[in-house]
Amino acid sequence: MAMRLSKRLLPLVAALCASTTALAADVGCADERPTTGRYRNYSYGFTVVIPKGLEGWWNSARCVPQTPDGCICMGDHGRSLPLPGGGSISIDAAPEVFEATLATAAYKDLHGFEARTEASELALQRFEPRRLRALASYRFIATSVTAGAAVVRESVHVLLPSGGYVAISIEAPQEQYRKYHPAYTTLLGSLRPSSRR
């Protein structure tokens, strides 16, 4: 009886395995598809919710397709969320803060923003420590003006209980920054520590 049952189930199990492999191949690697809704980062131990209407795209090293087991991806450092009309929200994680403090990490980010935008004028609205859901963090808001065009960057650098570090930022032309700031604030407010793998 048991032998007959297993012979009957074998084709069903084989069909299920084949369809799962085909489904994985159709979906592609993590770096080829958008993330929407809840995004959990197992590499660094945090979860955020990507706001409705936006998509998060892989911002780490490319994955390598591996048949038949799917894909091999190095670390998952976060997502980049392009904003319709220009600019982006980014989630960038690392194993630790390489600078001495959160303040120096935020300053390095600010300096990179100034250089990247080739600012003829840089106005710093905020540069301050804060608590984000009881997690130590540092925030800055700055506006870069080049040839009369203003670009705003707001960035919050957060220490995670896992020992990791995440920077959640929005960088966009001034009007886009105003338009998508509520979505950025919602995403930032959804940050929760979670277990790693």
PDB file of C-alpha atoms in Angstrom:
ATOM      1  CA  MET A   1       0.000   0.000   0.000  1.00  0.00           C
ATOM      2  CA  ALA A   2       2.742   2.450   0.993  1.00  0.00           C
ATOM      3  CA  MET A   3       4.702   1.561  -2.152  1.00  0.00           C
ATOM      4  CA  ARG A   4       1.688   2.206  -4.416  1.00  0.00           C
ATOM      5  CA  LEU A   5       1.019   5.548  -2.699  1.00  0.00           C
ATOM      6  CA  SER A   6       4.598   6.754  -3.173  1.00  0.00           C
ATOM      7  CA  LYS A   7       4.542   5.732  -6.853  1.00  0.00           C
ATOM      8  CA  ARG A   8       1.389   7.804  -7.304  1.00  0.00           C
ATOM      9  CA  LEU A   9       2.868  10.795  -5.500  1.00  0.00           C
ATOM     10  CA  LEU A  10       6.200  10.738  -7.324  1.00  0.00           C
ATOM     11  CA  PRO A  11       4.890  12.318 -10.570  1.00  0.00           C
ATOM     12  CA  LEU A  12       3.029  14.967  -8.554  1.00  0.00           C
ATOM     13  CA  VAL A  13       6.144  15.857  -6.528  1.00  0.00           C
ATOM     14  CA  ALA A  14       8.244  15.985  -9.718  1.00  0.00           C
ATOM     15  CA  ALA A  15       5.704  18.284 -11.386  1.00  0.00           C
ATOM     16  CA  LEU A  16       5.639  20.605  -8.362  1.00  0.00           C
ATOM     17  CA  CYS A  17       9.437  20.797  -8.268  1.00  0.00           C
ATOM     18  CA  ALA A  18       9.608  21.567 -11.986  1.00  0.00           C
ATOM     19  CA  SER A  19       6.993  24.299 -11.749  1.00  0.00           C
ATOM     20  CA  THR A  20       8.769  25.884  -8.762  1.00  0.00           C
ATOM     21  CA  THR A  21      12.083  25.947 -10.687  1.00  0.00           C
ATOM     22  CA  ALA A  22      10.339  27.397 -13.735  1.00  0.00           C
ATOM     23  CA  LEU A  23       8.650  30.023 -11.557  1.00  0.00           C
ATOM     24  CA  ALA A  24      12.004  31.008 -10.012  1.00  0.00           C
ATOM     25  CA  ALA A  25      13.508  31.307 -13.503  1.00  0.00           C
ATOM     26  CA  ASP A  26      10.571  33.437 -14.708  1.00  0.00           C
ATOM     27  CA  VAL A  27      10.845  35.796 -11.740  1.00  0.00           C
ATOM     28  CA  GLY A  28      14.614  36.315 -12.118  1.00  0.00           C
ATOM     29  CA  CYS A  29      17.223  37.261  -9.559  1.00  0.00           C
ATOM     30  CA  ALA A  30      16.604  39.795  -6.794  1.00  0.00           C
ATOM     31  CA  ASP A  31      18.512  42.456  -8.743  1.00  0.00           C
ATOM     32  CA  GLU A  32      16.133  42.118 -11.717  1.00  0.00           C
ATOM     33  CA  ARG A  33      12.788  42.705 -10.023  1.00  0.00           C
ATOM     34  CA  PRO A  34      11.266  45.491  -7.929  1.00  0.00           C
ATOM     35  CA  THR A  35      10.445  45.254  -4.241  1.00  0.00           C
ATOM     36  CA  THR A  36       7.116  46.660  -3.081  1.00  0.00           C
ATOM     37  CA  GLY A  37       5.424  46.763   0.308  1.00  0.00           C
ATOM     38  CA  ARG A  38       7.317  45.223   3.213  1.00  0.00           C
ATOM     39  CA  TYR A  39      11.050  44.907   2.624  1.00  0.00           C
ATOM     40  CA  ARG A  40      13.061  42.810   5.066  1.00  0.00           C
ATOM     41  CA  ASN A  41      16.829  42.982   4.952  1.00  0.00           C
ATOM     42  CA  TYR A  42      18.210  39.730   6.352  1.00  0.00           C
ATOM     43  CA  SER A  43      21.837  40.751   5.788  1.00  0.00           C
ATOM     44  CA  TYR A  44      21.747  43.662   8.260  1.00  0.00           C
ATOM     45  CA  GLY A  45      18.635  43.013  10.345  1.00  0.00           C
ATOM     46  CA  PHE A  46      15.960  45.588   9.593  1.00  0.00           C
ATOM     47  CA  THR A  47      12.552  45.938   7.952  1.00  0.00           C
ATOM     48  CA  VAL A  48      10.881  48.926   6.265  1.00  0.00           C
ATOM     49  CA  VAL A  49       7.686  49.395   4.265  1.00  0.00           C
ATOM     50  CA  ILE A  50       8.124  50.825   0.785  1.00  0.00           C
ATOM     51  CA  PRO A  51       5.358  53.406   0.266  1.00  0.00           C
ATOM     52  CA  LYS A  52       2.512  52.575  -2.102  1.00  0.00           C
ATOM     53  CA  GLY A  53       3.221  53.656  -5.671  1.00  0.00           C
ATOM     54  CA  LEU A  54       7.005  53.339  -5.340  1.00  0.00           C
ATOM     55  CA  GLU A  55       9.306  50.442  -6.181  1.00  0.00           C
ATOM     56  CA  GLY A  56      12.582  49.532  -4.539  1.00  0.00           C
ATOM     57  CA  TRP A  57      15.380  48.304  -6.762  1.00  0.00           C
ATOM     58  CA  TRP A  58      18.449  46.286  -5.722  1.00  0.00           C
ATOM     59  CA  ASN A  59      21.411  48.628  -5.056  1.00  0.00           C
ATOM     60  CA  SER A  60      24.114  46.041  -4.303  1.00  0.00           C
ATOM     61  CA  ALA A  61      26.521  43.998  -6.426  1.00  0.00           C
ATOM     62  CA  ARG A  62      24.819  42.127  -9.276  1.00  0.00           C
ATOM     63  CA  CYS A  63      23.487  38.647  -8.629  1.00  0.00           C
ATOM     64  CA  VAL A  64      24.707  35.684 -10.677  1.00  0.00           C
ATOM     65  CA  PRO A  65      22.079  33.307 -12.113  1.00  0.00           C
ATOM     66  CA  GLN A  66      22.768  29.769 -10.904  1.00  0.00           C
ATOM     67  CA  THR A  67      20.869  26.908 -12.508  1.00  0.00           C
ATOM     68  CA  PRO A  68      18.925  25.036 -11.154  1.00  0.00           C
ATOM     69  CA  ASP A  69      19.169  26.586  -7.675  1.00  0.00           C
ATOM     70  CA  GLY A  70      18.198  30.153  -8.548  1.00  0.00           C
ATOM     71  CA  CYS A  71      20.663  32.982  -7.966  1.00  0.00           C
ATOM     72  CA  ILE A  72      23.771  33.729  -5.964  1.00  0.00           C
ATOM     73  CA  CYS A  73      23.776  37.234  -4.511  1.00  0.00           C
ATOM     74  CA  MET A  74      26.515  38.714  -2.338  1.00  0.00           C
ATOM     75  CA  GLY A  75      25.123  40.961   0.428  1.00  0.00           C
ATOM     76  CA  ASP A  76      21.837  42.832   0.279  1.00  0.00           C
ATOM     77  CA  HIS A  77      22.773  46.437   1.090  1.00  0.00           C
ATOM     78  CA  GLY A  78      19.331  47.928   0.471  1.00  0.00           C
ATOM     79  CA  ARG A  79      17.130  49.419  -2.198  1.00  0.00           C
ATOM     80  CA  SER A  80      16.941  52.526  -4.388  1.00  0.00           C
ATOM     81  CA  LEU A  81      13.473  53.968  -5.024  1.00  0.00           C
ATOM     82  CA  PRO A  82      13.416  56.188  -8.141  1.00  0.00           C
ATOM     83  CA  LEU A  83      10.925  59.056  -7.843  1.00  0.00           C
ATOM     84  CA  PRO A  84       8.742  59.814 -10.871  1.00  0.00           C
ATOM     85  CA  GLY A  85       9.907  63.180 -12.197  1.00  0.00           C
ATOM     86  CA  GLY A  86      13.424  62.942 -10.749  1.00  0.00           C
ATOM     87  CA  GLY A  87      15.295  62.128  -7.583  1.00  0.00           C
ATOM     88  CA  SER A  88      15.272  59.049  -5.382  1.00  0.00           C
ATOM     89  CA  ILE A  89      14.856  57.623  -1.917  1.00  0.00           C
ATOM     90  CA  SER A  90      17.647  55.269  -0.913  1.00  0.00           C
ATOM     91  CA  ILE A  91      18.166  52.636   1.764  1.00  0.00           C
ATOM     92  CA  ASP A  92      21.871  51.809   2.177  1.00  0.00           C
ATOM     93  CA  ALA A  93      23.096  49.383   4.838  1.00  0.00           C
ATOM     94  CA  ALA A  94      26.575  48.353   5.897  1.00  0.00           C
ATOM     95  CA  PRO A  95      27.973  46.006   8.540  1.00  0.00           C
ATOM     96  CA  GLU A  96      29.224  48.873  10.718  1.00  0.00           C
ATOM     97  CA  VAL A  97      29.804  52.613  10.765  1.00  0.00           C
ATOM     98  CA  PHE A  98      33.275  52.950   9.297  1.00  0.00           C
ATOM     99  CA  GLU A  99      33.591  56.479  10.625  1.00  0.00           C
ATOM    100  CA  ALA A 100      34.174  57.121  14.337  1.00  0.00           C
ATOM    101  CA  THR A 101      30.616  58.352  15.025  1.00  0.00           C
ATOM    102  CA  LEU A 102      27.208  58.782  13.407  1.00  0.00           C
ATOM    103  CA  ALA A 103      27.970  62.507  13.148  1.00  0.00           C
ATOM    104  CA  THR A 104      31.099  61.873  11.082  1.00  0.00           C
ATOM    105  CA  ALA A 105      29.168  59.402   8.890  1.00  0.00           C
ATOM    106  CA  ALA A 106      26.508  62.070   8.285  1.00  0.00           C
ATOM    107  CA  TYR A 107      29.190  64.685   7.604  1.00  0.00           C
ATOM    108  CA  LYS A 108      30.868  62.404   5.051  1.00  0.00           C
ATOM    109  CA  ASP A 109      27.470  61.904   3.361  1.00  0.00           C
ATOM    110  CA  LEU A 110      26.902  65.690   3.344  1.00  0.00           C
ATOM    111  CA  HIS A 111      30.350  66.303   1.844  1.00  0.00           C
ATOM    112  CA  GLY A 112      29.636  63.682  -0.864  1.00  0.00           C
ATOM    113  CA  PHE A 113      26.340  65.419  -1.677  1.00  0.00           C
ATOM    114  CA  GLU A 114      28.092  68.778  -2.027  1.00  0.00           C
ATOM    115  CA  ALA A 115      30.745  67.315  -4.351  1.00  0.00           C
ATOM    116  CA  ARG A 116      28.280  65.233  -6.404  1.00  0.00           C
ATOM    117  CA  THR A 117      26.001  68.200  -7.113  1.00  0.00           C
ATOM    118  CA  GLU A 118      28.956  70.565  -7.708  1.00  0.00           C
ATOM    119  CA  ALA A 119      27.202  73.060  -5.439  1.00  0.00           C
ATOM    120  CA  SER A 120      27.925  76.734  -5.959  1.00  0.00           C
ATOM    121  CA  GLU A 121      25.967  77.259  -2.744  1.00  0.00           C
ATOM    122  CA  LEU A 122      25.155  74.795   0.030  1.00  0.00           C
ATOM    123  CA  ALA A 123      22.624  75.610   2.753  1.00  0.00           C
ATOM    124  CA  LEU A 124      22.488  73.350   5.791  1.00  0.00           C
ATOM    125  CA  GLN A 125      19.015  73.396   7.406  1.00  0.00           C
ATOM    126  CA  ARG A 126      19.633  70.671  10.021  1.00  0.00           C
ATOM    127  CA  PHE A 127      22.527  68.629  11.343  1.00  0.00           C
ATOM    128  CA  GLU A 128      21.504  66.934  14.559  1.00  0.00           C
ATOM    129  CA  PRO A 129      21.412  63.756  16.637  1.00  0.00           C
ATOM    130  CA  ARG A 130      18.024  62.144  17.204  1.00  0.00           C
ATOM    131  CA  ARG A 131      16.335  58.957  18.320  1.00  0.00           C
ATOM    132  CA  LEU A 132      14.433  56.937  15.771  1.00  0.00           C
ATOM    133  CA  ARG A 133      12.315  54.290  17.505  1.00  0.00           C
ATOM    134  CA  ALA A 134      14.822  54.298  20.386  1.00  0.00           C
ATOM    135  CA  LEU A 135      17.706  53.779  17.936  1.00  0.00           C
ATOM    136  CA  ALA A 136      20.606  56.240  17.911  1.00  0.00           C
ATOM    137  CA  SER A 137      20.641  58.230  14.672  1.00  0.00           C
ATOM    138  CA  TYR A 138      21.929  61.422  13.076  1.00  0.00           C
ATOM    139  CA  ARG A 139      20.058  63.518  10.540  1.00  0.00           C
ATOM    140  CA  PHE A 140      20.880  66.296   8.140  1.00  0.00           C
ATOM    141  CA  ILE A 141      18.892  68.315   5.609  1.00  0.00           C
ATOM    142  CA  ALA A 142      20.828  70.337   3.051  1.00  0.00           C
ATOM    143  CA  THR A 143      20.064  72.235  -0.141  1.00  0.00           C
ATOM    144  CA  SER A 144      22.569  72.434  -2.977  1.00  0.00           C
ATOM    145  CA  VAL A 145      22.182  75.202  -5.543  1.00  0.00           C
ATOM    146  CA  THR A 146      23.893  74.890  -8.919  1.00  0.00           C
ATOM    147  CA  ALA A 147      23.107  77.235 -11.810  1.00  0.00           C
ATOM    148  CA  GLY A 148      19.943  78.348 -10.012  1.00  0.00           C
ATOM    149  CA  ALA A 149      18.563  74.807  -9.600  1.00  0.00           C
ATOM    150  CA  ALA A 150      18.042  73.589  -6.017  1.00  0.00           C
ATOM    151  CA  VAL A 151      18.434  69.943  -4.973  1.00  0.00           C
ATOM    152  CA  VAL A 152      17.566  68.851  -1.425  1.00  0.00           C
ATOM    153  CA  ARG A 153      19.047  65.902   0.444  1.00  0.00           C
ATOM    154  CA  GLU A 154      17.714  64.634   3.762  1.00  0.00           C
ATOM    155  CA  SER A 155      19.550  61.689   5.273  1.00  0.00           C
ATOM    156  CA  VAL A 156      19.134  59.782   8.528  1.00  0.00           C
ATOM    157  CA  HIS A 157      21.980  57.501   9.641  1.00  0.00           C
ATOM    158  CA  VAL A 158      20.857  54.802  12.097  1.00  0.00           C
ATOM    159  CA  LEU A 159      22.731  52.244  14.236  1.00  0.00           C
ATOM    160  CA  LEU A 160      20.997  48.860  14.261  1.00  0.00           C
ATOM    161  CA  PRO A 161      20.972  46.404  17.196  1.00  0.00           C
ATOM    162  CA  SER A 162      22.593  43.809  14.892  1.00  0.00           C
ATOM    163  CA  GLY A 163      25.721  45.965  14.837  1.00  0.00           C
ATOM    164  CA  GLY A 164      24.830  47.098  11.338  1.00  0.00           C
ATOM    165  CA  TYR A 165      24.178  50.594  10.112  1.00  0.00           C
ATOM    166  CA  VAL A 166      21.628  51.987   7.665  1.00  0.00           C
ATOM    167  CA  ALA A 167      21.284  55.367   5.979  1.00  0.00           C
ATOM    168  CA  ILE A 168      17.823  56.250   4.660  1.00  0.00           C
ATOM    169  CA  SER A 169      17.867  59.280   2.373  1.00  0.00           C
ATOM    170  CA  ILE A 170      15.859  61.319  -0.081  1.00  0.00           C
ATOM    171  CA  GLU A 171      17.616  63.418  -2.718  1.00  0.00           C
ATOM    172  CA  ALA A 172      15.567  65.298  -5.280  1.00  0.00           C
ATOM    173  CA  PRO A 173      14.930  68.655  -6.927  1.00  0.00           C
ATOM    174  CA  GLN A 174      13.204  70.956  -4.437  1.00  0.00           C
ATOM    175  CA  GLU A 175       9.650  70.468  -5.766  1.00  0.00           C
ATOM    176  CA  GLN A 176      10.087  66.699  -5.932  1.00  0.00           C
ATOM    177  CA  TYR A 177      11.496  66.707  -2.404  1.00  0.00           C
ATOM    178  CA  ARG A 178       8.366  68.499  -1.129  1.00  0.00           C
ATOM    179  CA  LYS A 179       6.058  66.203  -3.076  1.00  0.00           C
ATOM    180  CA  TYR A 180       7.669  62.937  -1.895  1.00  0.00           C
ATOM    181  CA  HIS A 181       8.712  63.988   1.600  1.00  0.00           C
ATOM    182  CA  PRO A 182       5.555  62.435   3.158  1.00  0.00           C
ATOM    183  CA  ALA A 183       6.429  59.087   1.498  1.00  0.00           C
ATOM    184  CA  TYR A 184      10.005  59.386   2.788  1.00  0.00           C
ATOM    185  CA  THR A 185       8.777  60.157   6.302  1.00  0.00           C
ATOM    186  CA  THR A 186       6.425  57.160   6.177  1.00  0.00           C
ATOM    187  CA  LEU A 187       9.235  54.852   5.056  1.00  0.00           C
ATOM    188  CA  LEU A 188      11.562  56.197   7.756  1.00  0.00           C
ATOM    189  CA  GLY A 189       8.864  55.758  10.410  1.00  0.00           C
ATOM    190  CA  SER A 190       8.380  52.136   9.368  1.00  0.00           C
ATOM    191  CA  LEU A 191      11.993  51.162  10.174  1.00  0.00           C
ATOM    192  CA  ARG A 192      12.119  48.238  12.597  1.00  0.00           C
ATOM    193  CA  PRO A 193      15.045  46.103  13.715  1.00  0.00           C
ATOM    194  CA  SER A 194      14.584  42.452  12.758  1.00  0.00           C
ATOM    195  CA  SER A 195      16.591  39.276  13.115  1.00  0.00           C
ATOM    196  CA  ARG A 196      19.300  38.461  10.631  1.00  0.00           C
ATOM    197  CA  ARG A 197      19.312  35.168   8.712  1.00  0.00           C
TER     198      ARG A 197
END
